[in-house]
Amino acid sequence: MISVVVPIYNEEELICQFHEAVANALDSAGGEWEVVYVNDGSVDSSLELLNGLQAADSRVTVVELSRNWGHMGAISAGLETARGRAVILMDGDFQDPPEVLPQLIDAWREGAEVVVAVRRSRQERSKVLAKLFPLFYRVLGALSDYPIPLNAGIFSLMDRKALDSVNAMGEKNRYLPGLRAWVGYQNAIVYYDRHDRLAGDGKLSFISRIKYAMDAITSFSYKPLRLSFALFCFSTCMAALLALSMLIVKSPLTMVGLGVSAAVFFIGGLVLLSVGVLGEYIGRVYDEVRGRPLSIISKVHRSSALMASQTSGYQDEKRHRAA
Ligand code: UDP
Ligand code: MG
């Protein structure tokens, strides 16, 4: 079975049309499916509409959250509820086009364990966001310590194995496109054109987008913590240059000025060095607190003879214990 997880917050204008499009796309891909709608504390009639869909079609599941928890909270709840062997994540505003679903499913059937939908082009109503999105991806690409496919949001398919690895990640400040790349497994990419939302306004506030961008960078990069080391090097070099230039100048007043500046840079450098050392420790504490695994096993290839002997050894032991 394939599950489709959709977070919903005040989407009453779109829900019925969206469900019809998703159901048609899934029917055309063939096989069993379910759609898990997560109602993220909507204050319009979204929940009633979703419950109506659920009453009419047993393949619809509605998860009702206790209040509005935000996009990532809704997605996490949906991922935990989905029961499929493969799970697709998409927004409910047609920005992730339902007609791309069969392509994601085909790539999974051909063996991919994570299929990422990457935007070939993007339409946004807001001019500011249209400028900021490419800038964000450029910064993330430059800073990230682990390669994350750029121009990709949540729209993707994950095999049960990959999904279980993502769900097991205990971190609270989640950047799902990053975690999805970080867990590994066999990846494939499907390209699509992202249009503007079909109706209504975007539901994410500018502040929550900034928080999400910060989550992305801080979850996958140590580089900002290491900035003080770079500044320390700069400050120390400046101190050395100023101290050396004291040997050239003749005027005592200039000499004093250079000496004071060199001292300021030198002391500033020492402070930056200590901040950098603290940063290294904080980075490690952050790693320990997040508790990400050291590695994730995808498969163990072992000869069947060895498997049989191990199984019988295990059964012997069980029998022995029972006796
Ligand atoms: N959404 C949600 N909770 C929120 C905000 C949004 O579940 O607090 C849902 C929303 O209904 C939509 C998806 O998340 O299905 C993406 O939201 P939106 O289209 O506003 O984000 P954008 O595409 O502008 O980044
Ligand atoms: Mg949207």
Tab-separated table of C-alpha atoms and ligand atoms in Angstrom:
chain	number	residue	atom	x	y	z
A	1	MET	CA	0.000	0.000	0.000
A	2	ILE	CA	1.070	3.557	-0.719
A	3	SER	CA	0.242	6.314	1.785
A	4	VAL	CA	-0.014	9.982	0.899
A	5	VAL	CA	0.393	12.384	3.825
A	6	VAL	CA	-1.053	15.895	3.447
A	7	PRO	CA	-0.925	18.657	6.113
A	8	ILE	CA	-4.015	20.865	6.046
A	9	TYR	CA	-4.484	24.255	7.646
A	10	ASN	CA	-7.510	26.318	6.564
A	11	GLU	CA	-7.719	24.924	3.020
A	12	GLU	CA	-11.545	24.739	2.712
A	13	GLU	CA	-11.506	26.171	-0.835
A	14	LEU	CA	-9.275	23.382	-2.103
A	15	ILE	CA	-9.852	20.186	-0.137
A	16	CYS	CA	-12.508	18.472	-2.289
A	17	GLN	CA	-10.862	19.362	-5.587
A	18	PHE	CA	-7.481	18.324	-4.190
A	19	HIS	CA	-8.729	14.954	-2.972
A	20	GLU	CA	-10.326	14.192	-6.311
A	21	ALA	CA	-7.078	14.997	-8.145
A	22	VAL	CA	-4.996	12.888	-5.728
A	23	ALA	CA	-7.423	9.943	-5.901
A	24	ASN	CA	-7.358	10.043	-9.729
A	25	ALA	CA	-3.561	10.189	-9.803
A	26	LEU	CA	-3.251	7.275	-7.356
A	27	ASP	CA	-5.828	5.214	-9.255
A	28	SER	CA	-3.885	5.792	-12.469
A	29	ALA	CA	-0.684	4.570	-10.754
A	30	GLY	CA	-2.504	1.374	-9.700
A	31	GLY	CA	-2.288	-0.580	-6.458
A	32	GLU	CA	-3.695	-0.032	-2.989
A	33	TRP	CA	-3.484	3.416	-1.410
A	34	GLU	CA	-4.536	5.591	1.524
A	35	VAL	CA	-4.484	9.350	2.024
A	36	VAL	CA	-3.697	10.658	5.512
A	37	TYR	CA	-4.896	14.233	5.978
A	38	VAL	CA	-3.526	15.970	9.055
A	39	ASN	CA	-5.825	18.762	10.181
A	40	ASP	CA	-3.433	21.190	11.835
A	41	GLY	CA	-5.949	23.047	14.006
A	42	SER	CA	-7.849	24.636	11.073
A	43	VAL	CA	-10.331	27.322	12.088
A	44	ASP	CA	-12.434	27.128	8.896
A	45	SER	CA	-14.555	24.183	7.728
A	46	SER	CA	-11.535	22.068	6.655
A	47	LEU	CA	-12.076	19.455	9.387
A	48	GLU	CA	-15.763	18.944	8.507
A	49	LEU	CA	-14.856	18.568	4.825
A	50	LEU	CA	-12.099	16.086	5.653
A	51	ASN	CA	-14.421	14.068	7.886
A	52	GLY	CA	-16.931	14.044	5.019
A	53	LEU	CA	-14.266	12.602	2.699
A	54	GLN	CA	-13.362	10.030	5.353
A	55	ALA	CA	-16.998	8.947	5.778
A	56	ALA	CA	-17.359	8.509	2.018
A	57	ASP	CA	-14.070	6.694	1.390
A	58	SER	CA	-12.435	4.211	3.776
A	59	ARG	CA	-9.069	4.927	2.134
A	60	VAL	CA	-9.071	8.364	3.762
A	61	THR	CA	-7.667	8.809	7.274
A	62	VAL	CA	-8.011	12.103	9.128
A	63	VAL	CA	-5.582	12.968	11.914
A	64	GLU	CA	-6.845	15.825	14.050
A	65	LEU	CA	-4.175	17.762	15.933
A	66	SER	CA	-4.993	19.412	19.265
A	67	ARG	CA	-4.142	22.890	17.907
A	68	ASN	CA	-2.110	24.500	15.159
A	69	TRP	CA	1.391	23.028	15.503
A	70	GLY	CA	2.858	24.300	12.260
A	71	HIS	CA	3.804	22.617	8.993
A	72	MET	CA	6.569	20.375	10.371
A	73	GLY	CA	4.485	19.278	13.384
A	74	ALA	CA	1.618	18.289	11.094
A	75	ILE	CA	3.939	16.400	8.767
A	76	SER	CA	5.553	14.475	11.626
A	77	ALA	CA	2.116	13.399	12.918
A	78	GLY	CA	1.159	12.212	9.418
A	79	LEU	CA	4.400	10.294	8.941
A	80	GLU	CA	3.834	8.462	12.223
A	81	THR	CA	0.247	7.558	11.274
A	82	ALA	CA	0.862	6.427	7.668
A	83	ARG	CA	0.867	2.637	7.263
A	84	GLY	CA	2.033	2.268	3.656
A	85	ARG	CA	5.119	0.427	2.375
A	86	ALA	CA	5.925	3.729	0.716
A	87	VAL	CA	4.839	7.138	1.956
A	88	ILE	CA	4.447	10.276	-0.143
A	89	LEU	CA	4.484	13.718	1.448
A	90	MET	CA	2.846	16.661	-0.276
A	91	ASP	CA	1.188	20.010	0.453
A	92	GLY	CA	-2.558	20.333	-0.043
A	93	ASP	CA	-2.608	23.477	-2.192
A	94	PHE	CA	-1.704	22.002	-5.626
A	95	GLN	CA	1.800	23.480	-5.418
A	96	ASP	CA	2.984	19.867	-5.303
A	97	PRO	CA	1.031	18.721	-8.402
A	98	PRO	CA	-0.932	15.461	-7.959
A	99	GLU	CA	-0.144	14.488	-11.570
A	100	VAL	CA	3.496	13.909	-10.526
A	101	LEU	CA	2.475	11.145	-8.064
A	102	PRO	CA	2.599	8.294	-10.643
A	103	GLN	CA	6.180	9.300	-11.533
A	104	LEU	CA	7.238	9.125	-7.884
A	105	ILE	CA	5.564	5.733	-7.513
A	106	ASP	CA	7.148	4.394	-10.730
A	107	ALA	CA	10.624	5.418	-9.533
A	108	TRP	CA	9.955	3.582	-6.239
A	109	ARG	CA	8.725	0.482	-8.091
A	110	GLU	CA	11.938	0.553	-10.101
A	111	GLY	CA	13.946	0.256	-6.874
A	112	ALA	CA	14.491	3.762	-5.481
A	113	GLU	CA	13.987	3.994	-1.716
A	114	VAL	CA	13.808	7.791	-1.549
A	115	VAL	CA	12.338	9.712	-4.496
A	116	VAL	CA	12.763	13.483	-4.238
A	117	ALA	CA	10.656	15.844	-6.341
A	118	VAL	CA	12.935	18.711	-7.368
A	119	ARG	CA	11.531	21.994	-8.719
A	120	ARG	CA	12.589	22.732	-12.273
A	121	SER	CA	10.850	26.095	-12.042
A	122	ARG	CA	8.943	27.917	-9.342
A	123	GLN	CA	6.107	30.459	-9.343
A	124	GLU	CA	5.482	32.505	-6.220
A	125	ARG	CA	2.960	35.279	-5.726
A	126	SER	CA	5.251	37.114	-3.324
A	127	LYS	CA	8.127	38.918	-5.099
A	128	VAL	CA	10.187	38.940	-1.879
A	129	LEU	CA	9.854	35.164	-1.406
A	130	ALA	CA	10.628	34.573	-5.086
A	131	LYS	CA	13.995	36.316	-4.479
A	132	LEU	CA	14.632	34.793	-1.044
A	133	PHE	CA	14.090	31.104	-1.933
A	134	PRO	CA	17.028	30.870	-4.397
A	135	LEU	CA	19.196	32.828	-1.942
A	136	PHE	CA	18.340	30.370	0.843
A	137	TYR	CA	19.245	27.373	-1.308
A	138	ARG	CA	22.530	29.017	-2.326
A	139	VAL	CA	23.456	29.642	1.331
A	140	LEU	CA	22.377	26.134	2.375
A	141	GLY	CA	24.350	24.602	-0.500
A	142	ALA	CA	27.469	26.516	0.539
A	143	LEU	CA	27.182	25.853	4.282
A	144	SER	CA	25.791	22.333	4.517
A	145	ASP	CA	28.266	19.702	5.762
A	146	TYR	CA	26.234	16.980	4.011
A	147	PRO	CA	24.950	17.245	0.390
A	148	ILE	CA	21.203	18.019	0.424
A	149	PRO	CA	19.320	18.157	-2.904
A	150	LEU	CA	18.555	21.854	-3.419
A	151	ASN	CA	15.241	23.224	-4.730
A	152	ALA	CA	13.395	20.386	-3.042
A	153	GLY	CA	10.825	20.760	-0.278
A	154	ILE	CA	8.801	18.080	1.441
A	155	PHE	CA	7.323	16.708	-1.811
A	156	SER	CA	8.845	13.231	-1.996
A	157	LEU	CA	8.320	9.523	-1.556
A	158	MET	CA	10.042	7.456	1.108
A	159	ASP	CA	10.167	3.707	1.318
A	160	ARG	CA	9.124	2.263	4.702
A	161	LYS	CA	12.801	1.654	5.611
A	162	ALA	CA	13.796	5.264	4.949
A	163	LEU	CA	10.670	6.562	6.673
A	164	ASP	CA	11.324	4.492	9.809
A	165	SER	CA	14.840	5.951	9.936
A	166	VAL	CA	13.459	9.502	9.627
A	167	ASN	CA	10.737	8.853	12.230
A	168	ALA	CA	13.335	7.452	14.643
A	169	MET	CA	15.227	10.754	14.579
A	170	GLY	CA	14.365	12.418	17.876
A	171	GLU	CA	15.342	15.974	16.966
A	172	LYS	CA	12.700	18.634	17.455
A	173	ASN	CA	13.924	21.355	15.081
A	174	ARG	CA	13.410	19.325	11.958
A	175	TYR	CA	14.420	20.179	8.440
A	176	LEU	CA	12.821	17.251	6.670
A	177	PRO	CA	14.493	17.662	3.237
A	178	GLY	CA	17.832	17.510	5.073
A	179	LEU	CA	16.968	14.498	7.258
A	180	ARG	CA	15.591	12.690	4.210
A	181	ALA	CA	18.928	13.146	2.438
A	182	TRP	CA	20.953	12.410	5.583
A	183	VAL	CA	19.447	8.937	6.183
A	184	GLY	CA	20.824	7.833	2.796
A	185	TYR	CA	19.346	4.806	0.914
A	186	GLN	CA	18.973	4.596	-2.832
A	187	ASN	CA	17.823	8.015	-4.073
A	188	ALA	CA	16.127	9.113	-7.291
A	189	ILE	CA	15.014	12.535	-8.496
A	190	VAL	CA	11.856	13.503	-10.373
A	191	TYR	CA	11.691	17.049	-11.808
A	192	TYR	CA	8.481	19.099	-11.841
A	193	ASP	CA	7.288	22.682	-12.351
A	194	ARG	CA	5.968	24.306	-9.186
A	195	HIS	CA	3.023	26.636	-9.741
A	196	ASP	CA	1.497	29.107	-7.356
A	197	ARG	CA	-1.121	27.806	-4.891
A	198	LEU	CA	-4.504	27.307	-6.570
A	199	ALA	CA	-6.565	29.333	-4.058
A	200	GLY	CA	-6.191	31.245	-0.800
A	201	ASP	CA	-3.074	32.759	0.693
A	202	GLY	CA	0.086	31.019	1.893
A	203	LYS	CA	-0.403	29.826	5.472
A	204	LEU	CA	3.189	30.037	6.689
A	205	SER	CA	4.232	33.313	8.296
A	206	PHE	CA	7.469	35.036	7.325
A	207	ILE	CA	8.851	34.422	10.846
A	208	SER	CA	8.135	30.681	10.636
A	209	ARG	CA	9.938	30.569	7.281
A	210	ILE	CA	12.990	32.272	8.819
A	211	LYS	CA	12.911	29.753	11.678
A	212	TYR	CA	12.703	26.902	9.152
A	213	ALA	CA	15.668	28.314	7.202
A	214	MET	CA	17.674	28.592	10.443
A	215	ASP	CA	16.712	24.999	11.348
A	216	ALA	CA	17.994	23.882	7.954
A	217	ILE	CA	21.352	25.574	8.374
A	218	THR	CA	21.944	24.785	12.038
A	219	SER	CA	20.883	21.105	11.671
A	220	PHE	CA	23.287	20.421	8.842
A	221	SER	CA	26.200	22.780	9.285
A	222	TYR	CA	28.937	23.365	11.846
A	223	LYS	CA	30.307	26.210	9.784
A	224	PRO	CA	28.536	29.078	11.626
A	225	LEU	CA	30.034	27.773	14.897
A	226	ARG	CA	33.455	27.890	13.296
A	227	LEU	CA	33.084	31.482	12.127
A	228	SER	CA	34.899	32.746	15.237
A	229	PHE	CA	38.004	30.750	14.254
A	230	ALA	CA	38.092	32.537	10.892
A	231	LEU	CA	37.612	35.890	12.661
A	232	PHE	CA	40.342	34.935	15.149
A	233	CYS	CA	42.790	34.338	12.285
A	234	PHE	CA	41.851	37.687	10.720
A	235	SER	CA	42.212	39.531	14.035
A	236	THR	CA	45.590	37.968	14.827
A	237	CYS	CA	46.948	38.731	11.344
A	238	MET	CA	45.810	42.357	11.730
A	239	ALA	CA	47.524	42.550	15.144
A	240	ALA	CA	50.760	41.166	13.650
A	241	LEU	CA	50.642	43.576	10.680
A	242	LEU	CA	50.031	46.582	12.930
A	243	ALA	CA	52.828	45.504	15.291
A	244	LEU	CA	55.242	45.092	12.352
A	245	SER	CA	54.316	48.490	10.902
A	246	MET	CA	55.413	50.027	14.220
A	247	LEU	CA	58.980	49.186	13.197
A	248	ILE	CA	58.710	51.275	10.016
A	249	VAL	CA	57.056	54.466	11.242
A	250	LYS	CA	59.137	57.233	12.781
A	251	SER	CA	56.561	59.430	14.542
A	252	PRO	CA	56.088	58.379	18.201
A	253	LEU	CA	52.412	59.382	18.091
A	254	THR	CA	51.700	57.069	15.110
A	255	MET	CA	53.680	54.356	16.860
A	256	VAL	CA	51.455	54.604	19.959
A	257	GLY	CA	48.322	54.565	17.758
A	258	LEU	CA	49.512	51.442	15.931
A	259	GLY	CA	50.484	49.794	19.229
A	260	VAL	CA	47.051	50.398	20.747
A	261	SER	CA	45.284	49.109	17.597
A	262	ALA	CA	47.521	46.007	17.533
A	263	ALA	CA	46.677	45.343	21.206
A	264	VAL	CA	42.934	45.722	20.509
A	265	PHE	CA	43.097	43.243	17.604
A	266	PHE	CA	45.239	40.847	19.649
A	267	ILE	CA	42.879	40.833	22.643
A	268	GLY	CA	39.861	40.606	20.309
A	269	GLY	CA	41.578	37.608	18.672
A	270	LEU	CA	42.007	35.888	22.044
A	271	VAL	CA	38.307	36.381	22.853
A	272	LEU	CA	37.317	35.019	19.430
A	273	LEU	CA	39.600	32.027	19.958
A	274	SER	CA	37.859	31.188	23.249
A	275	VAL	CA	34.438	31.618	21.611
A	276	GLY	CA	35.584	29.252	18.825
A	277	VAL	CA	36.710	26.642	21.385
A	278	LEU	CA	33.348	26.936	23.151
A	279	GLY	CA	31.653	26.561	19.752
A	280	GLU	CA	33.450	23.261	19.139
A	281	TYR	CA	32.198	21.926	22.479
A	282	ILE	CA	28.663	23.244	21.889
A	283	GLY	CA	28.628	21.561	18.456
A	284	ARG	CA	29.496	18.251	20.079
A	285	VAL	CA	26.897	18.715	22.839
A	286	TYR	CA	24.324	19.458	20.108
A	287	ASP	CA	25.298	16.226	18.355
A	288	GLU	CA	24.945	14.196	21.539
A	289	VAL	CA	21.586	15.777	22.454
A	290	ARG	CA	20.106	15.148	19.005
A	291	GLY	CA	21.103	11.504	19.335
A	292	ARG	CA	21.333	10.840	15.612
A	293	PRO	CA	22.636	7.323	14.957
A	294	LEU	CA	26.298	6.823	13.994
A	295	SER	CA	25.202	4.901	10.902
A	296	ILE	CA	22.061	3.321	9.443
A	297	ILE	CA	22.059	-0.234	8.073
A	298	SER	CA	20.195	-0.600	4.804
A	299	LYS	CA	20.756	-4.357	4.240
A	300	VAL	CA	23.013	-7.136	5.521
A	301	HIS	CA	24.193	-9.502	2.779
A	302	ARG	CA	24.961	-12.878	4.325
A	303	SER	CA	25.052	-16.399	2.944
A	304	SER	CA	21.820	-18.348	3.534
A	305	ALA	CA	23.794	-21.303	5.041
A	306	LEU	CA	25.101	-18.991	7.762
A	307	MET	CA	21.585	-17.631	8.349
A	308	ALA	CA	20.220	-21.206	8.759
A	309	SER	CA	22.958	-22.191	11.224
A	310	GLN	CA	22.373	-18.996	13.205
A	311	THR	CA	18.629	-19.561	13.305
A	312	SER	CA	19.018	-23.164	14.473
A	313	GLY	CA	21.587	-22.028	17.072
A	314	TYR	CA	19.076	-19.486	18.310
A	315	GLN	CA	16.312	-22.100	18.407
A	316	ASP	CA	18.615	-24.544	20.298
A	317	GLU	CA	19.271	-21.814	22.816
A	318	LYS	CA	15.535	-21.128	23.172
A	319	ARG	CA	14.840	-24.826	23.678
A	320	HIS	CA	17.654	-25.031	26.220
A	321	ARG	CA	16.217	-22.035	28.118
A	322	ALA	CA	12.718	-23.519	28.035
A	323	ALA	CA	14.087	-26.769	29.468
B	1	UDP	N1	0.027	24.045	6.747
B	1	UDP	C1	-0.139	23.376	7.952
B	1	UDP	N2	0.062	24.072	9.112
B	1	UDP	C2	0.435	25.388	9.128
B	1	UDP	C3	0.636	26.027	7.881
B	1	UDP	C4	0.436	25.331	6.725
B	1	UDP	O1	-0.473	22.198	7.982
B	1	UDP	O2	0.596	25.946	10.210
B	1	UDP	C5	-0.207	23.276	5.504
B	1	UDP	C6	-1.030	24.017	4.442
B	1	UDP	O3	-2.410	23.777	4.561
B	1	UDP	C7	-0.467	23.451	3.156
B	1	UDP	C8	0.979	23.156	3.500
B	1	UDP	O4	1.046	23.078	4.921
B	1	UDP	O5	-1.107	22.233	2.781
B	1	UDP	C9	1.947	24.224	2.999
B	1	UDP	O6	1.533	25.497	3.451
B	1	UDP	P1	1.647	26.788	2.527
B	1	UDP	O7	1.129	26.487	1.179
B	1	UDP	O8	1.020	27.922	3.235
B	1	UDP	O9	3.223	26.979	2.496
B	1	UDP	P2	4.081	27.480	1.245
B	1	UDP	O10	3.750	26.586	0.100
B	1	UDP	O11	3.645	28.878	1.015
B	1	UDP	O12	5.499	27.338	1.702
B	2	MG	MG	1.958	26.181	-0.633
